mmCIF file of C-alpha atoms in Angstrom:
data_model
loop_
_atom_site.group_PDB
_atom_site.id
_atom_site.type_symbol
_atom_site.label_atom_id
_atom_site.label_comp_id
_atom_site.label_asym_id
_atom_site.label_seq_id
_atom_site.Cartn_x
_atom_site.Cartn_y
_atom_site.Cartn_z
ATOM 1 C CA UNK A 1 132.729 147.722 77.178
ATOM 2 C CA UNK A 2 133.710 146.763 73.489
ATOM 3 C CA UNK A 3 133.271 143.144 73.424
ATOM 4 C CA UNK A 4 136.597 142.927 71.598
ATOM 5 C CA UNK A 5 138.346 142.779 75.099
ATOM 6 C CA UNK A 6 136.959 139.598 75.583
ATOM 7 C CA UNK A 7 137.254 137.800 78.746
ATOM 8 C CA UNK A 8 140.311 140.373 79.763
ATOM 9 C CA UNK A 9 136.710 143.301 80.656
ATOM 10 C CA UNK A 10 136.590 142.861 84.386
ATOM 11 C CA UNK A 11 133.559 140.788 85.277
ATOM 12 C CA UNK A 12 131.827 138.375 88.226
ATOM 13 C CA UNK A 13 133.058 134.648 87.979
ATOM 14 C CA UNK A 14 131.879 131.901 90.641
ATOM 15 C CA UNK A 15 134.266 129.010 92.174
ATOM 16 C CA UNK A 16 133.524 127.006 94.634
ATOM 17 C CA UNK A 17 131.050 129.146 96.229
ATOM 18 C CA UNK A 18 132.381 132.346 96.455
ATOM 19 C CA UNK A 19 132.359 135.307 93.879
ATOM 20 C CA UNK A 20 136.090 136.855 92.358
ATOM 21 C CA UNK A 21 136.327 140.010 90.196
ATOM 22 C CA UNK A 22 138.804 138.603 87.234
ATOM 23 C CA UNK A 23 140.223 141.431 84.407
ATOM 24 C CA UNK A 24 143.577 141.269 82.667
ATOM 25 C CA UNK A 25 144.759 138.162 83.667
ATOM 26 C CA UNK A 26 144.311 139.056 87.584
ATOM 27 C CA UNK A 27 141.017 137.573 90.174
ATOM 28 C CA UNK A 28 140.639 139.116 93.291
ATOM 29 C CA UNK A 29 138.162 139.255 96.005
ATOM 30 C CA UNK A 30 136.088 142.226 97.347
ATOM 31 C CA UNK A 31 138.141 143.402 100.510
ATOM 32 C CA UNK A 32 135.043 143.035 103.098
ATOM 33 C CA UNK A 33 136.131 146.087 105.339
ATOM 34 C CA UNK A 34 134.730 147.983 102.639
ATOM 35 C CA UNK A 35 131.839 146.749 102.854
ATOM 36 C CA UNK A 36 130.481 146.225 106.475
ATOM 37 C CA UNK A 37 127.939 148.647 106.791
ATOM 38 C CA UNK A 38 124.828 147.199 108.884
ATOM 39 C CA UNK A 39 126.978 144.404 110.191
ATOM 40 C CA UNK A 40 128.199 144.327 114.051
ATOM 41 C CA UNK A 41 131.778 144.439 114.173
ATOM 42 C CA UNK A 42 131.545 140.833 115.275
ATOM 43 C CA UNK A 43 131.202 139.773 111.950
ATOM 44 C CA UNK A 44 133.222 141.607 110.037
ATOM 45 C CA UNK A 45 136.199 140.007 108.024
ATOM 46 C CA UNK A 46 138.905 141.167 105.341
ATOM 47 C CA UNK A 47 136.731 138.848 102.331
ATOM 48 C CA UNK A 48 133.220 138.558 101.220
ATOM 49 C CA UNK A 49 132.498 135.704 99.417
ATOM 50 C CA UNK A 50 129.465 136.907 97.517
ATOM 51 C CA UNK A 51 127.452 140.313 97.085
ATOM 52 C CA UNK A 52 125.278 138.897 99.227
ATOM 53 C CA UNK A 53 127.144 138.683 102.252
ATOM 54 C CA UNK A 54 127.001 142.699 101.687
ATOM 55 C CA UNK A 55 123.823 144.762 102.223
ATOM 56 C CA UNK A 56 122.359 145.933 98.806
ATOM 57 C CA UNK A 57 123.396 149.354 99.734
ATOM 58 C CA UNK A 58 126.797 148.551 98.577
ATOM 59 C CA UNK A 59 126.561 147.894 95.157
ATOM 60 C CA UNK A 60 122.803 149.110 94.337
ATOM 61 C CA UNK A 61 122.412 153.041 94.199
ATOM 62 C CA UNK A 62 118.458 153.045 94.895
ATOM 63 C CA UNK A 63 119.339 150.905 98.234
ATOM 64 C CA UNK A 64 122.168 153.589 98.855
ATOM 65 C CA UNK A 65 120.161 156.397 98.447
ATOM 66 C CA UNK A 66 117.506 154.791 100.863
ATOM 67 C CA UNK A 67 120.735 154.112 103.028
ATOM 68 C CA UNK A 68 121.795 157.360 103.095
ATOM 69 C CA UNK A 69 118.267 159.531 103.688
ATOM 70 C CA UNK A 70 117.358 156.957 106.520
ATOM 71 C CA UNK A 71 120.503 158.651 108.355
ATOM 72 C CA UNK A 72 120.008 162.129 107.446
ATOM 73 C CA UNK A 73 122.537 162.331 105.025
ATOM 74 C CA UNK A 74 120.870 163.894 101.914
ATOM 75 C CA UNK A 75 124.584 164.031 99.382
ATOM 76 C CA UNK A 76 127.439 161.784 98.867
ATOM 77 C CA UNK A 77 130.606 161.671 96.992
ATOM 78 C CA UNK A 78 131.354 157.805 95.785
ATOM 79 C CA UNK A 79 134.556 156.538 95.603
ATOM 80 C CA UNK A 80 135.333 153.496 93.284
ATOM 81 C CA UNK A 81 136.800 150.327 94.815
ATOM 82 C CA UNK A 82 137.454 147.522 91.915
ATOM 83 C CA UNK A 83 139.754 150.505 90.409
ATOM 84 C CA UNK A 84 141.272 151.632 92.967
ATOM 85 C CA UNK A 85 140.127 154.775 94.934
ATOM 86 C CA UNK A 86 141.914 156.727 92.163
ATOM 87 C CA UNK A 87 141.679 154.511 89.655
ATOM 88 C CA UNK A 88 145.074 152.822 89.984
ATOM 89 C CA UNK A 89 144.404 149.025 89.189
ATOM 90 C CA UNK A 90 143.540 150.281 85.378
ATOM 91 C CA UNK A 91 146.840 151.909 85.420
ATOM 92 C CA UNK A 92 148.532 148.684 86.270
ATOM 93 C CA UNK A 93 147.093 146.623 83.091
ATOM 94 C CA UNK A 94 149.141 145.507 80.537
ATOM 95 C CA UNK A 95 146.705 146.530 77.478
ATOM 96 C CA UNK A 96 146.586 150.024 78.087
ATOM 97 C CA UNK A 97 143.822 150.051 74.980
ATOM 98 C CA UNK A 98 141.507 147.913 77.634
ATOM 99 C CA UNK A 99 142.575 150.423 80.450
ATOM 100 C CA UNK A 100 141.617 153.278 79.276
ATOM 101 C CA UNK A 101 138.194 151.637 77.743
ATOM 102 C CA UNK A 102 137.522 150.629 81.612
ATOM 103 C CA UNK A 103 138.763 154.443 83.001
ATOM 104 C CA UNK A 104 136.255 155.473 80.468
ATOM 105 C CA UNK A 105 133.303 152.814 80.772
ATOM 106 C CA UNK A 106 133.603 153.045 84.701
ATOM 107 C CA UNK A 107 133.018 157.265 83.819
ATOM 108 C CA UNK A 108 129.933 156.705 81.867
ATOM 109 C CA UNK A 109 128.494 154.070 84.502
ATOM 110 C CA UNK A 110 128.742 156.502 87.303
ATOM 111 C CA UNK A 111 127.582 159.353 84.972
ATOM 112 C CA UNK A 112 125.127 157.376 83.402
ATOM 113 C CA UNK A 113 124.072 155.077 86.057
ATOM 114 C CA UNK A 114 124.673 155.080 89.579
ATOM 115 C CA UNK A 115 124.564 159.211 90.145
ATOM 116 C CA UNK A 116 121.667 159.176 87.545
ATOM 117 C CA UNK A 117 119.636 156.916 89.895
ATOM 118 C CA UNK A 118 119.797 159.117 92.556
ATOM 119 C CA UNK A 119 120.720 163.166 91.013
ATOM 120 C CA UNK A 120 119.525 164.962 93.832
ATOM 121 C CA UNK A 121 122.067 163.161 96.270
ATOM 122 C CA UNK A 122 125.244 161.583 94.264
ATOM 123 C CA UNK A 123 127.741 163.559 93.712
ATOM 124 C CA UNK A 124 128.942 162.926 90.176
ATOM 125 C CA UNK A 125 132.845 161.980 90.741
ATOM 126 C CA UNK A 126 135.352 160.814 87.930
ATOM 127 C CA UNK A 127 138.402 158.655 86.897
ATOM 128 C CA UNK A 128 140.997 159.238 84.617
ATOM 129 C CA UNK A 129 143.623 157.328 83.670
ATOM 130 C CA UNK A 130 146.605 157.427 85.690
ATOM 131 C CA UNK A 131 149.381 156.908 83.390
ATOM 132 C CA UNK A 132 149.262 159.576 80.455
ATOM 133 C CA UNK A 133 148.479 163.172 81.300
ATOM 134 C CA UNK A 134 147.439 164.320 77.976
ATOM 135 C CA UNK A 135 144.475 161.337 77.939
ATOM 136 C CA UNK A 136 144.298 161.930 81.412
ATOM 137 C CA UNK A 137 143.079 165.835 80.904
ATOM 138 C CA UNK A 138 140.755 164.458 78.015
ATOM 139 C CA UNK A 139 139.149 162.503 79.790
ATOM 140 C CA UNK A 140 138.342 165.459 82.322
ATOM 141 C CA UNK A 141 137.534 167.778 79.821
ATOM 142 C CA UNK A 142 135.126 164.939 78.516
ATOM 143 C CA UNK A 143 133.652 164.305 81.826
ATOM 144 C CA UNK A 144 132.831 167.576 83.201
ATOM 145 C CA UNK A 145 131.096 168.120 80.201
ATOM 146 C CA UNK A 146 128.675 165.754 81.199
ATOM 147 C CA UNK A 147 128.438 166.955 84.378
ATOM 148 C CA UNK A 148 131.238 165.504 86.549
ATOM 149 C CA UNK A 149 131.919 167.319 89.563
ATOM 150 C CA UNK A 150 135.472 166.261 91.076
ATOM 151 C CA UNK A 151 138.046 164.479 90.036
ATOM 152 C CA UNK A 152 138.887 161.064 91.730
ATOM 153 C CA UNK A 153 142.833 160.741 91.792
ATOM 154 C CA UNK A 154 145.560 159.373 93.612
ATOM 155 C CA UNK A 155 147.964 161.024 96.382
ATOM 156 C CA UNK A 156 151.353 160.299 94.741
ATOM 157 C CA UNK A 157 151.467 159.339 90.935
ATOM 158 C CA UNK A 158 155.204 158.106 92.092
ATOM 159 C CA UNK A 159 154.409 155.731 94.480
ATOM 160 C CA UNK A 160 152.528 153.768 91.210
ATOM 161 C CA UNK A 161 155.807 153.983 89.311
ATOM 162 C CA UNK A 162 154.839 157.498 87.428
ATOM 163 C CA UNK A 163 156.182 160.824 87.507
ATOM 164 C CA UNK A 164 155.673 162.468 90.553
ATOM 165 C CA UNK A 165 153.861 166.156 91.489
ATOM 166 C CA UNK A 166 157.848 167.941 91.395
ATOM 167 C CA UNK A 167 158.092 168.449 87.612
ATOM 168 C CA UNK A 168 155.626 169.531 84.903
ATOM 169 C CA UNK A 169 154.498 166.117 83.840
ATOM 170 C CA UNK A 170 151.506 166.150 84.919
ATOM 171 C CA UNK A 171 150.545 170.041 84.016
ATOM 172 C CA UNK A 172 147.898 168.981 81.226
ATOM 173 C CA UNK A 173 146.001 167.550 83.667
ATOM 174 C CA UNK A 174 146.055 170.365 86.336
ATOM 175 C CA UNK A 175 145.503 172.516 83.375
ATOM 176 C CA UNK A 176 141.780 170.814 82.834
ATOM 177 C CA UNK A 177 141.063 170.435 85.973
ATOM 178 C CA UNK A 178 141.206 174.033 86.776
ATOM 179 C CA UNK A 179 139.395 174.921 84.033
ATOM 180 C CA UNK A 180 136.577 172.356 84.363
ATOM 181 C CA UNK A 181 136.555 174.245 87.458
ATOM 182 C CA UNK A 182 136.224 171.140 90.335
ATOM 183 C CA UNK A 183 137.857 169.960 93.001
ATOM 184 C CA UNK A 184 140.537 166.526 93.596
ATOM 185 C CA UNK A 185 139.798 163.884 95.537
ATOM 186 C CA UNK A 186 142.036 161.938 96.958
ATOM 187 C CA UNK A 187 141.970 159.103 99.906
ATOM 188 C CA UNK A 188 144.516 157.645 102.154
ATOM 189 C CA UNK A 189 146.016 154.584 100.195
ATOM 190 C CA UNK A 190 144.924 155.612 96.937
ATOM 191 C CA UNK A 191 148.202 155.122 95.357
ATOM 192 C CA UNK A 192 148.616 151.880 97.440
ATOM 193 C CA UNK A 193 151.603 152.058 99.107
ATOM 194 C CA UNK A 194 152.041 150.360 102.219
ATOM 195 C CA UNK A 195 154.756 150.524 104.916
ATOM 196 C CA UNK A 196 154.310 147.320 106.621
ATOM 197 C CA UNK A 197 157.574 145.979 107.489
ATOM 198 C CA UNK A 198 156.374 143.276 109.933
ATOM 199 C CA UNK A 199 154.846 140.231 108.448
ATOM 200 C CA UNK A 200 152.979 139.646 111.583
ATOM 201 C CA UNK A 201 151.611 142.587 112.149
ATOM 202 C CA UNK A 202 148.192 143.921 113.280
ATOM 203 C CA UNK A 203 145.885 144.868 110.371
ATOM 204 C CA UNK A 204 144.470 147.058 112.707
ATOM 205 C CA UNK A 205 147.987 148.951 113.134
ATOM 206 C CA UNK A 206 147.622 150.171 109.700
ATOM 207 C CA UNK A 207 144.077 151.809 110.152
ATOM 208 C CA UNK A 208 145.058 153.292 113.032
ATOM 209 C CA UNK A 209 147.955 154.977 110.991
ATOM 210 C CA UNK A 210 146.702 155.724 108.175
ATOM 211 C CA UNK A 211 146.649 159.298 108.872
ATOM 212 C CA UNK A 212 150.458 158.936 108.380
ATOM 213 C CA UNK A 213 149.616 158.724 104.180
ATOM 214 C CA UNK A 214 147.346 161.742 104.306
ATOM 215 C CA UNK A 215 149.822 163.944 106.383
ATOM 216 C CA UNK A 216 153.087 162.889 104.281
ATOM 217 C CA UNK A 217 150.989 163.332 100.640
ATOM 218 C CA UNK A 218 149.144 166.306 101.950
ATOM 219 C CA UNK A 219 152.198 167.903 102.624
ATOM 220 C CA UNK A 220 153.792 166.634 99.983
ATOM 221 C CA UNK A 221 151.026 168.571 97.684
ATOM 222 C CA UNK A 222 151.501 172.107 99.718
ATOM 223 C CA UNK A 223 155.091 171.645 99.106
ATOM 224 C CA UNK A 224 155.107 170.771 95.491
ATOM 225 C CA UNK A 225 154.954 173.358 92.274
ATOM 226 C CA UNK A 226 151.346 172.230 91.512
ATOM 227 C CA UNK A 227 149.224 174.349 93.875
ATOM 228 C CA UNK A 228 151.440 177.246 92.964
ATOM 229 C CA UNK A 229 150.757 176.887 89.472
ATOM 230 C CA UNK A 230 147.064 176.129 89.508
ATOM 231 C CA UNK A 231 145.955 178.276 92.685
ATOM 232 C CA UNK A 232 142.388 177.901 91.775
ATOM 233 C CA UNK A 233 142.352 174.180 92.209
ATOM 234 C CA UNK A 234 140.471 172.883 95.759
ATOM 235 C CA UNK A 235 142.734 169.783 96.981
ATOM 236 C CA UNK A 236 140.419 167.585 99.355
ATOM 237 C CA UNK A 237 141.763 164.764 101.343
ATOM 238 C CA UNK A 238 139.532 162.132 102.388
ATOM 239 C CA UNK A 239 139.642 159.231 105.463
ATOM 240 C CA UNK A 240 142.519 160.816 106.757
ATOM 241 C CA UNK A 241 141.016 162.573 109.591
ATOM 242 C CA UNK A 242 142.520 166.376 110.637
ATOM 243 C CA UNK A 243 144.352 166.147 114.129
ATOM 244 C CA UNK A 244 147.695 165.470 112.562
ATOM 245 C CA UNK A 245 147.579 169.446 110.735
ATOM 246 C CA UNK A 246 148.767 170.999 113.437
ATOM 247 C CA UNK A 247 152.080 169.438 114.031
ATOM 248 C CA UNK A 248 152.062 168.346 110.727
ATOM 249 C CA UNK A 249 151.470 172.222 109.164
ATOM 250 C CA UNK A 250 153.910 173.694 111.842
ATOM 251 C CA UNK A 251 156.690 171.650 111.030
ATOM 252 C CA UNK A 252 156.740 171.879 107.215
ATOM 253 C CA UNK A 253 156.409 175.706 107.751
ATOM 254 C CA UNK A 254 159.751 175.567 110.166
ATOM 255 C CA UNK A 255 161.412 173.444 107.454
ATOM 256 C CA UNK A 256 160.030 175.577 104.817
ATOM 257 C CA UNK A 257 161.569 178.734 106.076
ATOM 258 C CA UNK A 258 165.348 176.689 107.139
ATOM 259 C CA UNK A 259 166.129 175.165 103.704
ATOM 260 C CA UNK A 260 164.142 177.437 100.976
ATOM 261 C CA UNK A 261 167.146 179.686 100.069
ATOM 262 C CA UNK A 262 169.775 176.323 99.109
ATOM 263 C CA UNK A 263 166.464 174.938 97.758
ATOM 264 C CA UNK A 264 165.158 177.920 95.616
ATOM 265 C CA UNK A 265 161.904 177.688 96.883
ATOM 266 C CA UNK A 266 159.204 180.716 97.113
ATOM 267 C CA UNK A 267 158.071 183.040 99.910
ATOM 268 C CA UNK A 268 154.492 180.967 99.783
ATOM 269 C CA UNK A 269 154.755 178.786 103.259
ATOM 270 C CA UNK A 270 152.933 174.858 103.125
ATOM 271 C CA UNK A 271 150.538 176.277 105.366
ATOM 272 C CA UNK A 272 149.601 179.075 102.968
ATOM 273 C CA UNK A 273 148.528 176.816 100.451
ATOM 274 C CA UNK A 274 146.735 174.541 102.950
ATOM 275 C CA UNK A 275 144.489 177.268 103.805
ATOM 276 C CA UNK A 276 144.015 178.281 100.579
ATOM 277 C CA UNK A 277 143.499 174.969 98.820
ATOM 278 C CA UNK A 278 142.966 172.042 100.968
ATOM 279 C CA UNK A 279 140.003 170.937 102.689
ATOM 280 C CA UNK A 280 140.136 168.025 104.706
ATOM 281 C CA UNK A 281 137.715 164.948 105.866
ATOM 282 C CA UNK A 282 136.663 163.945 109.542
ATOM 283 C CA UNK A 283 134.546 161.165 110.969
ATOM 284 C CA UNK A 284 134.360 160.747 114.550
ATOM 285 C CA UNK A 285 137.153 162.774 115.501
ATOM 286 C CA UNK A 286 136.746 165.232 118.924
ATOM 287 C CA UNK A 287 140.465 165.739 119.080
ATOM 288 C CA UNK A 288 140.685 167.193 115.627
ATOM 289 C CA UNK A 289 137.108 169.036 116.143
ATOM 290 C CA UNK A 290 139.753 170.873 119.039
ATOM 291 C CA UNK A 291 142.449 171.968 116.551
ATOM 292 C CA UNK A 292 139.819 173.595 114.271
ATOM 293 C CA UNK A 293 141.035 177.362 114.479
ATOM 294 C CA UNK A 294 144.171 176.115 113.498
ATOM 295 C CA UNK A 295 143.320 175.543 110.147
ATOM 296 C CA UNK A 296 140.046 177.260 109.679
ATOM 297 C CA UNK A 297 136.464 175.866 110.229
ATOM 298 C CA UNK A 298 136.186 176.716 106.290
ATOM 299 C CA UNK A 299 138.681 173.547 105.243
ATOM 300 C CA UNK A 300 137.072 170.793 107.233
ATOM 301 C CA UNK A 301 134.374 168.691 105.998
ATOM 302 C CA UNK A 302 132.304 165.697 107.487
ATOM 303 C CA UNK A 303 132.092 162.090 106.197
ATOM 304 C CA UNK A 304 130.198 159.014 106.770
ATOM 305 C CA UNK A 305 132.397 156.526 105.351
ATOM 306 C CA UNK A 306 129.698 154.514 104.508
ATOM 307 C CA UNK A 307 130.368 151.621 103.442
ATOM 308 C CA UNK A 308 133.927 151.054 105.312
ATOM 309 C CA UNK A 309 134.224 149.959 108.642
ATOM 310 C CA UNK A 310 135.174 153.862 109.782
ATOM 311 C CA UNK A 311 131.595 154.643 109.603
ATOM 312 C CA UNK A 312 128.904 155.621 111.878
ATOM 313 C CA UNK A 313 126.233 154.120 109.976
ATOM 314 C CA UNK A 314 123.552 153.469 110.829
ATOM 315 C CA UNK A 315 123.601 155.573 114.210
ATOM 316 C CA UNK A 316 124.906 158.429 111.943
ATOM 317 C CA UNK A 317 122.848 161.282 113.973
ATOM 318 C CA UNK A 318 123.209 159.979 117.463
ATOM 319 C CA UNK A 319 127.224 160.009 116.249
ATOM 320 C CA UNK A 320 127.075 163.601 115.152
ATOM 321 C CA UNK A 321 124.981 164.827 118.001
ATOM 322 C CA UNK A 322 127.914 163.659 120.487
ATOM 323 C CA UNK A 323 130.104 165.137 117.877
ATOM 324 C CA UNK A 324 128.812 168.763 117.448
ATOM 325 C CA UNK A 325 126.659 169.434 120.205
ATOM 326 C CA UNK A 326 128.331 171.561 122.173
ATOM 327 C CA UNK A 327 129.866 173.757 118.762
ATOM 328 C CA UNK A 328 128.609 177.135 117.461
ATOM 329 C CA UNK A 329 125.479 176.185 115.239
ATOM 330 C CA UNK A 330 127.304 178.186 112.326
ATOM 331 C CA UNK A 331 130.531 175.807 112.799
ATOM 332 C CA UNK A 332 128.400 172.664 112.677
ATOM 333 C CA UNK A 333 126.578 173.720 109.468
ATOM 334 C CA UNK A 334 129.725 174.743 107.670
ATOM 335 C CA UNK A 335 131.407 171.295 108.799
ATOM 336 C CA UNK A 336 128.626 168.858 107.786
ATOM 337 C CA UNK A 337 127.256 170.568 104.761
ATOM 338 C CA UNK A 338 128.015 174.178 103.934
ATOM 339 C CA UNK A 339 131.443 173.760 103.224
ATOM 340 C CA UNK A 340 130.652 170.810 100.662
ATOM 341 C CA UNK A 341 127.695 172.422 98.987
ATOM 342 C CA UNK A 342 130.143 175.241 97.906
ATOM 343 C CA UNK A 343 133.282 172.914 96.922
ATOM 344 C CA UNK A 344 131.391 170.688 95.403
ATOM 345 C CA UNK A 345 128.722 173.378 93.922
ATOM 346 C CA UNK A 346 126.229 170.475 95.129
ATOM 347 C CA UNK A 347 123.758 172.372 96.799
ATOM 348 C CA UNK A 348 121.453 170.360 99.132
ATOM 349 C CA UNK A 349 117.962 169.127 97.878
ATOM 350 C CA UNK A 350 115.406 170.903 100.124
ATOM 351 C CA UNK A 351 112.814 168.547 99.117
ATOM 352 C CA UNK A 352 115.391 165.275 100.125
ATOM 353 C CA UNK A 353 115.656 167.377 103.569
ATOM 354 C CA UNK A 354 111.872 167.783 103.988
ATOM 355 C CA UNK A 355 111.148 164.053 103.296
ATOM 356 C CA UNK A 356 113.548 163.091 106.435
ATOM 357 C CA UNK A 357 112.100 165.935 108.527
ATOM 358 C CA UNK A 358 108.686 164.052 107.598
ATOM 359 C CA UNK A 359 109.478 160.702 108.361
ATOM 360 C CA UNK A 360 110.978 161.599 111.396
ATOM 361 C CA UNK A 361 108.234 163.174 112.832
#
């Protein structure tokens, strides 16, 4: 970062023991459910108070890497946390000069950094900035120049106060994405809403409902002009699990066909574009393994969720296993790497999968 920012860069400040991220005015702690990973659930809390109540794996790529081979997971998509999974927080500054210096250093750090640490398993991923489509397709143009593979962006540009997907504001930056050629990536409360209503409620409630924001902004996509203008673009929705597409898909069909002559809308049905489009994430999830022909095997995609309290690490294979042992071998291999290989164009490092095979036996 330009040192003219000053004290407004986001950086590490200690106070009375514990660690705060502090940038524009604003300190905040690290929310610790991201960021359990090799802790048992009976320690696990909402706040960290230093890096070091986290394993290194969470902030150091080598140790990640390491991480992520000693569970047979050989490539990874990263998305960022003090920005917001799609980079909202830097939309939110008041200096939009210093936001778009952070979308941009956070770019180069990934780039230059954390995926160059480990190339042959990080997934190069990217930010732009959330508020201006015009910078926002530069700064996708500039990335995938240098080798960015997906864009990281949020579900609903409304729910942050911007235009939403209905019009043509954000066109320029559909426009570069397709021709860069890569995929979006979104995840569940990337935009941050929240529909909590009761002030004593559950935390837990709203993980176990989270689906609820993939299903309403998934839809919300299939339904909007932007997959019918850029057709080529791959839409992939991540943490939201897939046993909610059935109902969810047959519904917005039904609703499709009922109201699209008063509405002007096309011929192409929400479930069309799913299948053409959108690919979507699972964890643990036997239900949704169930509904797979409904959507296509091709569409669905495994995910550790490492760091986040959703994942199975570290008893990733004994989690799979239970997951996919009784499924077609050629259903299991699309599902927890075939399918991402080709969205991604990430194909798997051979010699990554022969140093597990080794150490193993």
């Amino acid at each position: 970062m330009d040192k003219k920012f000053g004290d407004a860069i986001p950086h590490v400040v200690e106070e009375d023991g514990r660690e705060y991220w502090v940038y524009d005015g604003t300190r905040e702690t690290t929310m610790g459910l991201n960021a359990v990973a090799g802790k048992p659930p009976q320690e696990w809390g909402t706040e960290p108070s230093r890096f070091t109540d986290m394993i290194p794996g969470c902030y150091k790529p080598q140790e990640r890497r390491r991480d992520m081979l000693s569970n047979g997971i050989f490539a990874s998509v990263a998305f960022p946390t003090l920005p917001g999974f799609g980079g909202r927080k830097f939309g939110a500054f008041k200096d939009k000069d210093l936001a778009l210096a952070c979308v941009r250093a956070w770019n180069d750090f990934i780039l230059d950094e954390w995926c160059a640490a480990a190339p042959d398993m990080f997934v190069p991923m990217t930010i732009v900035p959330v508020w201006d489509p015009k910078l926002a397709a530069a700064e996708v143009e500039r990335t995938a120049a240098l080798g960015s593979k997906a864009l990281c962006w949020v579900e609903d540009p409304a729910a942050l106060g911007q235009p939403g997907l209905h019009g043509n504001h954000w066109d320029p930056l559909f426009a570069a994405v397709q021709d860069a050629g890569i995929p979006v990536c979104m995840h569940i409360g990337s935009s941050g809403a929240k529909v909590d209503f009761d002030p004593e409620i559950n935390p837990m409630v709203s993980i176990a409902t989270a689906f609820t924001s993939a299903a309403y902004n998934a839809v919300n996509m299939m339904c909007s002009p932007v997959p019918r203008k850029f057709p080529d673009i791959k839409y992939v929705w991540s943490e939201g699990g897939i046993g909610w597409l059935p109902a969810a898909l047959e519904r917005a069909d039904r609703q499709w066909l009922r109201h699209r002559y008063w509405m002007n809308m096309d011929d192409t049905l929400p479930s069309e574009i799913c299948k053409r489009s959108m690919y979507f994430c699972m964890i643990e999830e036997p239900w949704g393994l169930s509904t797979r022909d409904y959507n296509g095997v091709d569409n669905i995609l495994w995910e550790c969720d490492y760091p986040h309290c959703d994942s199975p690490w570290p008893n990733t294979q004994a989690a799979c296993k239970e997951l996919f042992d009784d499924l077609d071998p050629e259903i299991t291999r699309k599902i927890t790497h075939a399918n991402a290989e080709q969205l991604f164009n990430f194909p798997l490092s051979q010699d990554l999968i022969t140093q597990y095979t080794t150490q193993q036996n």
